[in-house]
């Protein structure tokens, strides 16, 4: 993914143009340079050298996509919220990256009812900027999860169908473009599915059931073939 960038350019009536070339930018930047600059840059290059440069850029770029996909997209954790689901759908739409997805975890957690409200507008003095940014990120994530939870349950109540809705629709679109996805895990990090007492008392059970049913619906509708489908207590 190399390309040519011009670091210094000078023309005077008493000297030839001075151009310093650095091979440091992604290859697509070379295609954005003005034709006049490309002519100056390649003036001293033979046709073979220039062709080799462009061929190298395209080859490196193309070959690196699969490795990049394996590194960053073969295993993903999707905390159920619209932003997180949107990321999964975006990955699926990229031909190279969608084909690298192997394992996918779904987390259907609901923040404590008072958490979102209590943290709104809360100001902690003498916090470092990094700490404030981290706290803001946590609050934003909790708010997104809470919003998704309420929307899912409202939709299920309105339609009377827990196994179909926004979640299943988005996942069908994603699963159809994950041909190598073989393992799906589903869990709630804040509650233990091994505790009958916890399940009987928890208000999260209906939400977890709704999410899991829609994931199953998406698997069936997309024609996805899995080797593992598990409910677990932690990632």
mmCIF file of C-alpha atoms in Angstrom:
data_model
loop_
_atom_site.group_PDB
_atom_site.id
_atom_site.type_symbol
_atom_site.label_atom_id
_atom_site.label_comp_id
_atom_site.label_asym_id
_atom_site.label_seq_id
_atom_site.Cartn_x
_atom_site.Cartn_y
_atom_site.Cartn_z
ATOM 1 C CA UNK A 1 0.000 0.000 0.000
ATOM 2 C CA UNK A 2 2.759 2.377 -0.906
ATOM 3 C CA UNK A 3 2.400 5.547 -2.873
ATOM 4 C CA UNK A 4 4.397 8.604 -3.691
ATOM 5 C CA UNK A 5 4.033 11.817 -1.687
ATOM 6 C CA UNK A 6 5.884 15.021 -2.475
ATOM 7 C CA UNK A 7 7.698 16.445 0.547
ATOM 8 C CA UNK A 8 9.460 19.435 -1.076
ATOM 9 C CA UNK A 9 9.012 21.059 -4.444
ATOM 10 C CA UNK A 10 10.991 23.986 -5.802
ATOM 11 C CA UNK A 11 11.428 25.539 -9.239
ATOM 12 C CA UNK A 12 13.807 28.376 -10.014
ATOM 13 C CA UNK A 13 15.068 29.744 -13.335
ATOM 14 C CA UNK A 14 18.636 28.685 -12.428
ATOM 15 C CA UNK A 15 18.018 25.186 -11.180
ATOM 16 C CA UNK A 16 16.162 22.065 -12.053
ATOM 17 C CA UNK A 17 13.068 21.142 -10.074
ATOM 18 C CA UNK A 18 13.894 19.614 -6.700
ATOM 19 C CA UNK A 19 11.567 16.900 -5.537
ATOM 20 C CA UNK A 20 11.975 14.716 -2.494
ATOM 21 C CA UNK A 21 9.901 11.569 -2.705
ATOM 22 C CA UNK A 22 8.833 9.498 0.290
ATOM 23 C CA UNK A 23 7.155 6.112 -0.026
ATOM 24 C CA UNK A 24 4.926 6.318 3.011
ATOM 25 C CA UNK A 25 1.290 6.918 2.128
ATOM 26 C CA UNK A 26 -1.416 4.353 1.223
ATOM 27 C CA UNK A 27 -1.354 3.481 -2.447
ATOM 28 C CA UNK A 28 -4.605 5.254 -3.314
ATOM 29 C CA UNK A 29 -3.020 8.653 -2.626
ATOM 30 C CA UNK A 30 -0.957 8.365 -5.807
ATOM 31 C CA UNK A 31 -4.189 8.376 -7.785
ATOM 32 C CA UNK A 32 -5.224 11.692 -6.227
ATOM 33 C CA UNK A 33 -2.137 13.633 -7.312
ATOM 34 C CA UNK A 34 -2.449 16.149 -10.120
ATOM 35 C CA UNK A 35 -1.342 14.936 -13.534
ATOM 36 C CA UNK A 36 1.343 17.636 -13.659
ATOM 37 C CA UNK A 37 2.876 16.418 -10.391
ATOM 38 C CA UNK A 38 2.771 12.818 -11.532
ATOM 39 C CA UNK A 39 4.616 13.830 -14.698
ATOM 40 C CA UNK A 40 7.339 15.550 -12.658
ATOM 41 C CA UNK A 41 7.645 12.679 -10.187
ATOM 42 C CA UNK A 42 7.911 10.033 -12.876
ATOM 43 C CA UNK A 43 9.972 12.045 -15.345
ATOM 44 C CA UNK A 44 13.194 10.216 -14.442
ATOM 45 C CA UNK A 45 11.563 6.812 -14.053
ATOM 46 C CA UNK A 46 11.512 4.326 -16.868
ATOM 47 C CA UNK A 47 8.154 2.928 -17.874
ATOM 48 C CA UNK A 48 9.106 -0.433 -16.348
ATOM 49 C CA UNK A 49 10.046 1.168 -13.002
ATOM 50 C CA UNK A 50 6.844 3.167 -12.838
ATOM 51 C CA UNK A 51 4.731 0.139 -13.750
ATOM 52 C CA UNK A 52 6.504 -1.935 -11.104
ATOM 53 C CA UNK A 53 5.788 0.719 -8.472
ATOM 54 C CA UNK A 54 2.063 0.753 -9.246
ATOM 55 C CA UNK A 55 1.925 -3.033 -9.502
ATOM 56 C CA UNK A 56 3.681 -3.388 -6.140
ATOM 57 C CA UNK A 57 1.208 -1.023 -4.507
ATOM 58 C CA UNK A 58 -1.806 -2.908 -5.803
ATOM 59 C CA UNK A 59 -0.337 -6.299 -4.965
ATOM 60 C CA UNK A 60 0.588 -5.343 -1.405
ATOM 61 C CA UNK A 61 -2.807 -3.707 -0.875
ATOM 62 C CA UNK A 62 -4.743 -6.689 -2.201
ATOM 63 C CA UNK A 63 -2.709 -9.296 -0.323
ATOM 64 C CA UNK A 64 -2.862 -7.419 2.973
ATOM 65 C CA UNK A 65 -6.667 -7.196 3.062
ATOM 66 C CA UNK A 66 -7.163 -10.861 3.964
ATOM 67 C CA UNK A 67 -4.500 -10.774 6.690
ATOM 68 C CA UNK A 68 -6.013 -7.588 8.087
ATOM 69 C CA UNK A 69 -9.458 -9.199 8.102
ATOM 70 C CA UNK A 70 -8.219 -12.319 9.907
ATOM 71 C CA UNK A 71 -6.499 -10.200 12.562
ATOM 72 C CA UNK A 72 -9.332 -7.793 13.290
ATOM 73 C CA UNK A 73 -12.578 -9.427 12.185
ATOM 74 C CA UNK A 74 -12.313 -13.210 12.619
ATOM 75 C CA UNK A 75 -13.586 -12.961 16.218
ATOM 76 C CA UNK A 76 -15.976 -10.218 17.317
ATOM 77 C CA UNK A 77 -18.030 -9.370 20.388
ATOM 78 C CA UNK A 78 -21.336 -7.624 19.673
ATOM 79 C CA UNK A 79 -22.868 -5.903 22.692
ATOM 80 C CA UNK A 80 -26.480 -5.640 21.616
ATOM 81 C CA UNK A 81 -27.142 -2.030 20.659
ATOM 82 C CA UNK A 82 -27.796 -0.324 17.335
ATOM 83 C CA UNK A 83 -24.223 1.083 16.989
ATOM 84 C CA UNK A 84 -22.658 -2.324 17.675
ATOM 85 C CA UNK A 85 -25.041 -4.134 15.321
ATOM 86 C CA UNK A 86 -24.363 -1.478 12.703
ATOM 87 C CA UNK A 87 -20.644 -2.290 12.909
ATOM 88 C CA UNK A 88 -21.346 -5.988 12.354
ATOM 89 C CA UNK A 89 -23.498 -5.243 9.307
ATOM 90 C CA UNK A 90 -20.801 -2.911 7.924
ATOM 91 C CA UNK A 91 -18.167 -5.633 8.257
ATOM 92 C CA UNK A 92 -20.437 -8.095 6.457
ATOM 93 C CA UNK A 93 -20.826 -5.745 3.492
ATOM 94 C CA UNK A 94 -17.060 -5.686 2.877
ATOM 95 C CA UNK A 95 -16.291 -8.650 0.654
ATOM 96 C CA UNK A 96 -12.809 -9.296 2.014
ATOM 97 C CA UNK A 97 -13.624 -8.766 5.693
ATOM 98 C CA UNK A 98 -16.979 -10.558 5.749
ATOM 99 C CA UNK A 99 -15.353 -13.744 4.521
ATOM 100 C CA UNK A 100 -12.915 -13.752 7.473
ATOM 101 C CA UNK A 101 -15.554 -13.826 10.253
ATOM 102 C CA UNK A 102 -15.267 -17.104 12.194
ATOM 103 C CA UNK A 103 -16.684 -16.532 15.699
ATOM 104 C CA UNK A 104 -19.272 -14.081 17.000
ATOM 105 C CA UNK A 105 -20.296 -13.382 20.605
ATOM 106 C CA UNK A 106 -23.530 -11.604 21.524
ATOM 107 C CA UNK A 107 -23.927 -9.851 24.871
ATOM 108 C CA UNK A 108 -27.491 -9.008 25.910
ATOM 109 C CA UNK A 109 -26.846 -6.969 29.029
ATOM 110 C CA UNK A 110 -29.125 -4.339 30.495
ATOM 111 C CA UNK A 111 -27.593 -1.647 32.729
ATOM 112 C CA UNK A 112 -29.172 -1.298 36.202
ATOM 113 C CA UNK A 113 -32.312 0.813 35.899
ATOM 114 C CA UNK A 114 -30.870 3.715 37.856
ATOM 115 C CA UNK A 115 -27.428 3.690 36.214
ATOM 116 C CA UNK A 116 -28.271 5.623 33.061
ATOM 117 C CA UNK A 117 -30.237 8.308 34.901
ATOM 118 C CA UNK A 118 -27.759 8.722 37.756
ATOM 119 C CA UNK A 119 -24.782 9.175 35.440
ATOM 120 C CA UNK A 120 -26.473 11.791 33.262
ATOM 121 C CA UNK A 121 -25.031 15.217 33.944
ATOM 122 C CA UNK A 122 -22.774 13.916 36.704
ATOM 123 C CA UNK A 123 -19.645 16.040 37.019
ATOM 124 C CA UNK A 124 -16.586 14.767 38.833
ATOM 125 C CA UNK A 125 -14.105 17.507 39.647
ATOM 126 C CA UNK A 126 -10.360 17.171 39.104
ATOM 127 C CA UNK A 127 -10.764 14.336 36.651
ATOM 128 C CA UNK A 128 -8.137 14.029 33.999
ATOM 129 C CA UNK A 129 -9.272 14.417 30.416
ATOM 130 C CA UNK A 130 -8.649 10.730 29.695
ATOM 131 C CA UNK A 131 -10.766 9.719 32.696
ATOM 132 C CA UNK A 132 -13.609 11.974 31.582
ATOM 133 C CA UNK A 133 -13.466 10.526 28.075
ATOM 134 C CA UNK A 134 -13.536 6.961 29.407
ATOM 135 C CA UNK A 135 -16.485 7.769 31.658
ATOM 136 C CA UNK A 136 -18.325 9.432 28.770
ATOM 137 C CA UNK A 137 -17.728 6.326 26.646
ATOM 138 C CA UNK A 138 -19.095 4.053 29.389
ATOM 139 C CA UNK A 139 -22.166 6.254 29.822
ATOM 140 C CA UNK A 140 -22.770 6.343 26.069
ATOM 141 C CA UNK A 141 -22.471 2.547 25.820
ATOM 142 C CA UNK A 142 -24.874 2.037 28.737
ATOM 143 C CA UNK A 143 -27.380 4.470 27.238
ATOM 144 C CA UNK A 144 -27.226 2.676 23.853
ATOM 145 C CA UNK A 145 -27.788 -0.723 25.504
ATOM 146 C CA UNK A 146 -30.690 0.643 27.544
ATOM 147 C CA UNK A 147 -32.274 2.235 24.468
ATOM 148 C CA UNK A 148 -31.982 -0.999 22.479
ATOM 149 C CA UNK A 149 -33.443 -3.029 25.362
ATOM 150 C CA UNK A 150 -36.500 -0.772 25.649
ATOM 151 C CA UNK A 151 -37.049 -0.672 21.879
ATOM 152 C CA UNK A 152 -36.797 -4.474 21.584
ATOM 153 C CA UNK A 153 -39.291 -5.118 24.372
ATOM 154 C CA UNK A 154 -41.697 -2.445 23.100
ATOM 155 C CA UNK A 155 -41.551 -3.957 19.612
ATOM 156 C CA UNK A 156 -42.153 -7.472 20.965
ATOM 157 C CA UNK A 157 -45.116 -6.276 23.017
ATOM 158 C CA UNK A 158 -46.616 -4.370 20.089
ATOM 159 C CA UNK A 159 -46.305 -7.230 17.589
ATOM 160 C CA UNK A 160 -46.712 -10.134 19.995
ATOM 161 C CA UNK A 161 -43.696 -11.793 18.360
ATOM 162 C CA UNK A 162 -40.459 -12.164 20.292
ATOM 163 C CA UNK A 163 -38.688 -14.137 17.588
ATOM 164 C CA UNK A 164 -38.816 -11.442 14.894
ATOM 165 C CA UNK A 165 -37.864 -7.785 14.887
ATOM 166 C CA UNK A 166 -35.042 -5.308 14.342
ATOM 167 C CA UNK A 167 -32.368 -7.643 15.701
ATOM 168 C CA UNK A 168 -33.282 -10.598 13.487
ATOM 169 C CA UNK A 169 -33.596 -8.366 10.402
ATOM 170 C CA UNK A 170 -30.125 -6.865 10.852
ATOM 171 C CA UNK A 171 -28.540 -10.231 11.613
ATOM 172 C CA UNK A 172 -30.080 -11.925 8.567
ATOM 173 C CA UNK A 173 -28.389 -9.289 6.414
ATOM 174 C CA UNK A 174 -25.066 -9.842 8.183
ATOM 175 C CA UNK A 175 -25.177 -13.658 8.375
ATOM 176 C CA UNK A 176 -25.806 -13.967 4.635
ATOM 177 C CA UNK A 177 -22.378 -12.387 4.081
ATOM 178 C CA UNK A 178 -20.498 -14.417 6.714
ATOM 179 C CA UNK A 179 -19.930 -17.679 4.789
ATOM 180 C CA UNK A 180 -17.230 -18.921 7.187
ATOM 181 C CA UNK A 181 -18.955 -18.052 10.473
ATOM 182 C CA UNK A 182 -18.971 -21.309 12.459
ATOM 183 C CA UNK A 183 -19.438 -20.380 16.134
ATOM 184 C CA UNK A 184 -21.937 -18.148 17.942
ATOM 185 C CA UNK A 185 -21.984 -17.621 21.709
ATOM 186 C CA UNK A 186 -24.692 -15.805 23.654
ATOM 187 C CA UNK A 187 -24.338 -14.553 27.210
ATOM 188 C CA UNK A 188 -25.227 -11.986 29.838
ATOM 189 C CA UNK A 189 -22.178 -10.827 31.740
ATOM 190 C CA UNK A 190 -24.125 -9.506 34.730
ATOM 191 C CA UNK A 191 -26.204 -12.580 35.562
ATOM 192 C CA UNK A 192 -25.612 -16.288 35.934
ATOM 193 C CA UNK A 193 -27.832 -18.610 33.897
ATOM 194 C CA UNK A 194 -27.011 -21.426 36.357
ATOM 195 C CA UNK A 195 -28.995 -19.771 39.136
ATOM 196 C CA UNK A 196 -32.706 -20.651 39.010
ATOM 197 C CA UNK A 197 -33.434 -18.143 41.742
ATOM 198 C CA UNK A 198 -31.709 -15.362 39.801
ATOM 199 C CA UNK A 199 -33.632 -16.246 36.658
ATOM 200 C CA UNK A 200 -36.991 -16.234 38.432
ATOM 201 C CA UNK A 201 -36.401 -12.815 39.949
ATOM 202 C CA UNK A 202 -34.492 -11.099 37.164
ATOM 203 C CA UNK A 203 -36.303 -8.664 34.875
ATOM 204 C CA UNK A 204 -33.645 -9.360 32.231
ATOM 205 C CA UNK A 205 -34.923 -12.850 31.455
ATOM 206 C CA UNK A 206 -37.607 -11.732 28.995
ATOM 207 C CA UNK A 207 -35.090 -9.541 27.184
ATOM 208 C CA UNK A 208 -32.479 -12.304 26.985
ATOM 209 C CA UNK A 209 -35.116 -14.726 25.703
ATOM 210 C CA UNK A 210 -36.301 -12.252 23.065
ATOM 211 C CA UNK A 211 -32.746 -11.598 21.825
ATOM 212 C CA UNK A 212 -31.845 -15.281 21.708
ATOM 213 C CA UNK A 213 -35.014 -16.163 19.778
ATOM 214 C CA UNK A 214 -34.265 -13.464 17.200
ATOM 215 C CA UNK A 215 -30.680 -14.683 16.815
ATOM 216 C CA UNK A 216 -32.032 -18.199 16.156
ATOM 217 C CA UNK A 217 -34.509 -16.787 13.627
ATOM 218 C CA UNK A 218 -31.683 -14.972 11.822
ATOM 219 C CA UNK A 219 -29.606 -18.161 11.692
ATOM 220 C CA UNK A 220 -32.490 -20.093 10.123
ATOM 221 C CA UNK A 221 -33.522 -17.393 7.639
ATOM 222 C CA UNK A 222 -29.963 -16.729 6.461
ATOM 223 C CA UNK A 223 -29.242 -20.424 5.935
ATOM 224 C CA UNK A 224 -26.159 -20.205 8.146
ATOM 225 C CA UNK A 225 -24.566 -23.546 9.089
ATOM 226 C CA UNK A 226 -22.847 -23.516 12.483
ATOM 227 C CA UNK A 227 -20.526 -25.922 14.257
ATOM 228 C CA UNK A 228 -21.132 -24.335 17.683
ATOM 229 C CA UNK A 229 -24.102 -22.498 19.183
ATOM 230 C CA UNK A 230 -23.700 -21.967 22.915
ATOM 231 C CA UNK A 231 -25.078 -19.951 25.812
ATOM 232 C CA UNK A 232 -22.279 -19.134 28.216
ATOM 233 C CA UNK A 233 -21.813 -17.160 31.437
ATOM 234 C CA UNK A 234 -18.866 -15.085 30.236
ATOM 235 C CA UNK A 235 -16.927 -14.326 27.037
#
